Amino acid sequence: MASEAKVGVRRYENYINGEFCASASGKYFPVIDPSTEEIIAEVPEAGEADVNRAVAAARAAFDSGAWPQTTAQERGRILFRLAERIRKEAASLAELEARNSGKPIVEAEYDIADCATCFEYYGGLATKVLGFVNPVPDNAISLSLKEPIGVAAQIIPWNYPLLMAAWKLAPAIAAGCTCVLKPAEQTPLTALVFAGFLAEAGLPPGVVNIVTGFGETAGAPLVRHPDVNKIAFTGSASVGKQIVKMAADTVKRVTLELGGKSPNIFFADADFEAAIDGALFGVFINQGEVCSAGSRILVEQSIYSKFVEAMAAKAKTIRLGAPLDRETKMGPLVSRDQYERVNSYVALGKTEAKIAAGGERPAKFAKGFYVAPTVFYDVDNSARIAQEEIFGPVAAVIPFANEADAIKIANATPYGLAAAVWSRDIFKAFRVVKALRAGIVWVNHMQPTYVEAPWGGYKQSGFGRELGPFGIDEYLETKQVHINLNEQPIGWY
Ligand code: NAI
Ligand code: MG
């Protein structure tokens, strides 16, 4: 099999029941480097047969009882060993992540470090899952026990490939679930390298299975599979909606993280330089391919012109370059599809608003899916570029008159993942924090993300929370146990 791969193109395999294997069809599909558009690897094109095998392995590992009955201490130690291994291999993982996703190597290094931290966090949390004693009024002991949900199917996107795998696998392992993970078809490589760490860390076969393939042919069969108990999904709102419908037939537990159109709100009293930096960081980090991107930049009228000018001037200085160049601040977008999608929004934006930066393909690149940091201003909040998730380096700057106006505009989208507010007035900042309908709100910053703190959205940005103690809860069922302490018959009849 391996000999059939093109010279220089590494062939990766699925990971099912503790073994690397081809897909049942024997088909592979190419994985590209978005900065060169060259094929760097090929991975199995999993279909329903492979999904069935992976789910059967996960089901058997769960139902045999061996895995859910492993002690929490042991599950925690496995997670610590995985964290240690990730740290040991951090340099090569970061390089592979940058090559496959297009993100700058320096950002990829942060991501890989965050992966290790995530496994450490849930390694520690494994032994801290507590139930309750319920204060029932009878001569009885009533307990609420926390138990693993069972088999979790985890479908992840391409913007933070290994980190999204970590956010989903670590709490599931800590909880005692078994998993089938489907990476995004664009970026499956680091997850498959990570699969090679599992057995050595002591994870029994079948607990984590990884299949690579496309949404409709590998993702959908996973969602429909009757032996899967829970779906954890991060991706587009349209696929999220399909997943809820597909999962309904078997009443699966579902958690969804569907991105957004997050407002980054700047009052006139904010520190001006920090504000400009925060506006750029909020929307252009990771090429703007961020679910919580601050893509709507709301600016108080009295500083608006100055703000647009300063933001555009600084946006033009952002260094685009090859992902592996340590000076690069912005790499190419992940794929030709995404490049075309984002460029179509740039073209649309030119008809909906004024442009202060970007809007043309950066001249210095002959190849690669590069998009210049683009700033639209005088954007009406009802414009499509203000309402639809673009998922690229495109900012929509919108003026507002006062606090009430800012809140109204900020909340006027179907999404509610994140928001940020910049002001030196803590009373005003907190009034706005409370009025924002979003799952994550930053004050005088945008984007810092911690494994200790919950992550997830309001409204159509999804439901359920990842990270922190909330993240493990989504992999647990609650069992009520009643222990009668009366030795007499009930005496009813
Ligand atoms: P997508 O939602 O199609 O892909 C995300 C994951 O879902 C991938 O693993 C994909 O294979 C899987 N998937 C796709 N169709 C499926 C189906 N019918 N059943 C089960 N799984 C399925 O996202 P795509 O097409 O890559 O990007 C389109 C847009 O989605 C982006 O422009 C962006 O706006 C948004 N997006 C949001 C993300 C977020 O973090 N919230 C991440 C990725 C994309
Ligand atoms: Mg899609």
Coordinates of C-alpha atoms and ligand atoms in Angstrom, one line a residue, residues 154-160 164 182-186 213-224 233-240 242-243 246 257-260 289-292 334-335 337-338 341-342 345 388-392 415 417 455 461, ligand 1:
Q154 CA -16.4 14.3 17.5
I155 CA -16.4 16.3 14.3
I156 CA -13.9 19.1 14.1
P157 CA -12.8 22.0 11.8
W158 CA -9.6 23.0 10.1
N159 CA -8.7 26.3 11.8
Y160 CA -7.1 24.8 15.0
M164 CA -9.9 21.2 18.4
K182 CA -13.2 12.9 12.4
P183 CA -10.8 15.6 11.6
A184 CA -11.5 18.2 8.9
E185 CA -10.6 16.8 5.5
Q186 CA -8.3 19.8 4.9
G213 CA -12.8 11.7 5.3
F214 CA -15.4 14.1 4.0
G215 CA -18.4 15.5 5.8
E216 CA -21.2 13.9 3.9
T217 CA -19.5 10.5 3.5
A218 CA -17.7 10.1 6.8
G219 CA -19.2 12.7 9.1
A220 CA -22.9 12.1 8.4
P221 CA -22.8 8.3 8.9
L222 CA -21.1 9.0 12.2
V223 CA -23.9 11.3 13.2
R224 CA -26.6 8.9 12.1
F233 CA -19.3 19.4 16.6
T234 CA -17.4 22.5 15.8
G235 CA -17.9 24.0 12.3
S236 CA -20.3 25.9 10.2
A237 CA -23.8 26.9 11.2
S238 CA -25.3 25.2 8.2
V239 CA -23.7 21.8 9.0
G240 CA -24.6 22.3 12.7
Q242 CA -28.1 19.4 9.7
I243 CA -26.4 17.6 12.6
M246 CA -29.8 13.9 11.8
E257 CA -19.9 25.4 18.4
L258 CA -20.9 27.2 15.3
G259 CA -18.8 30.4 15.1
G260 CA -20.3 33.8 14.8
E289 CA -10.1 31.9 10.5
V290 CA -11.4 32.0 14.1
C291 CA -14.9 31.2 15.3
S292 CA -14.7 34.0 17.8
V334 CA -6.5 26.9 4.5
S335 CA -7.9 25.9 1.1
D337 CA -12.5 26.8 -1.3
Q338 CA -12.0 29.1 1.6
R341 CA -15.4 32.1 -0.4
V342 CA -13.5 34.9 1.4
Y345 CA -17.2 38.4 0.4
E388 CA -22.6 36.4 7.6
E389 CA -19.5 34.7 8.9
I390 CA -16.7 35.2 6.5
F391 CA -14.0 33.3 8.3
G392 CA -11.1 35.2 6.8
Y415 CA -25.1 34.6 16.4
L417 CA -20.5 33.3 20.4
W455 CA -16.2 28.2 25.7
S461 CA -23.7 30.0 17.7
Ligands
NAI1 P1 -17.9 22.6 7.7 O1 -18.9 22.9 8.8 O2 -18.5 22.0 6.4 O3 -16.8 21.5 8.3 C1 -16.6 21.3 9.6 C2 -16.5 19.8 9.9 O4 -17.8 19.2 9.6 C3 -15.5 19.0 8.9 O5 -14.9 18.0 9.7 C4 -16.5 18.5 7.9 O6 -16.0 17.3 7.3 C5 -17.7 18.2 8.7 N1 -18.9 18.1 7.9 C6 -19.3 18.7 6.8 N2 -20.5 18.4 6.4 C7 -20.9 17.4 7.2 C8 -22.1 16.6 7.3 N3 -23.1 16.7 6.4 N4 -22.2 15.7 8.3 C9 -21.3 15.6 9.3 N5 -20.1 16.3 9.2 C10 -20.0 17.2 8.2 O7 -17.1 23.9 7.4 P2 -16.3 24.3 6.0 O8 -17.2 23.9 4.8 O9 -15.0 23.7 6.1 O10 -16.3 25.8 6.1 C11 -17.4 26.7 5.7 C12 -17.6 27.8 6.7 O11 -17.9 27.3 8.0 C13 -16.4 28.7 7.0 O12 -16.3 29.7 6.0 C14 -16.8 29.2 8.3 O13 -17.6 30.3 8.2 C15 -17.5 28.1 9.0 N6 -16.6 27.4 9.9 C16 -16.7 27.6 11.3 C17 -15.9 27.0 12.1 C18 -16.0 27.3 13.6 O14 -15.0 27.2 14.3 N7 -17.1 27.6 14.2 C19 -14.8 26.1 11.7 C20 -14.8 25.9 10.3 C21 -15.7 26.5 9.4

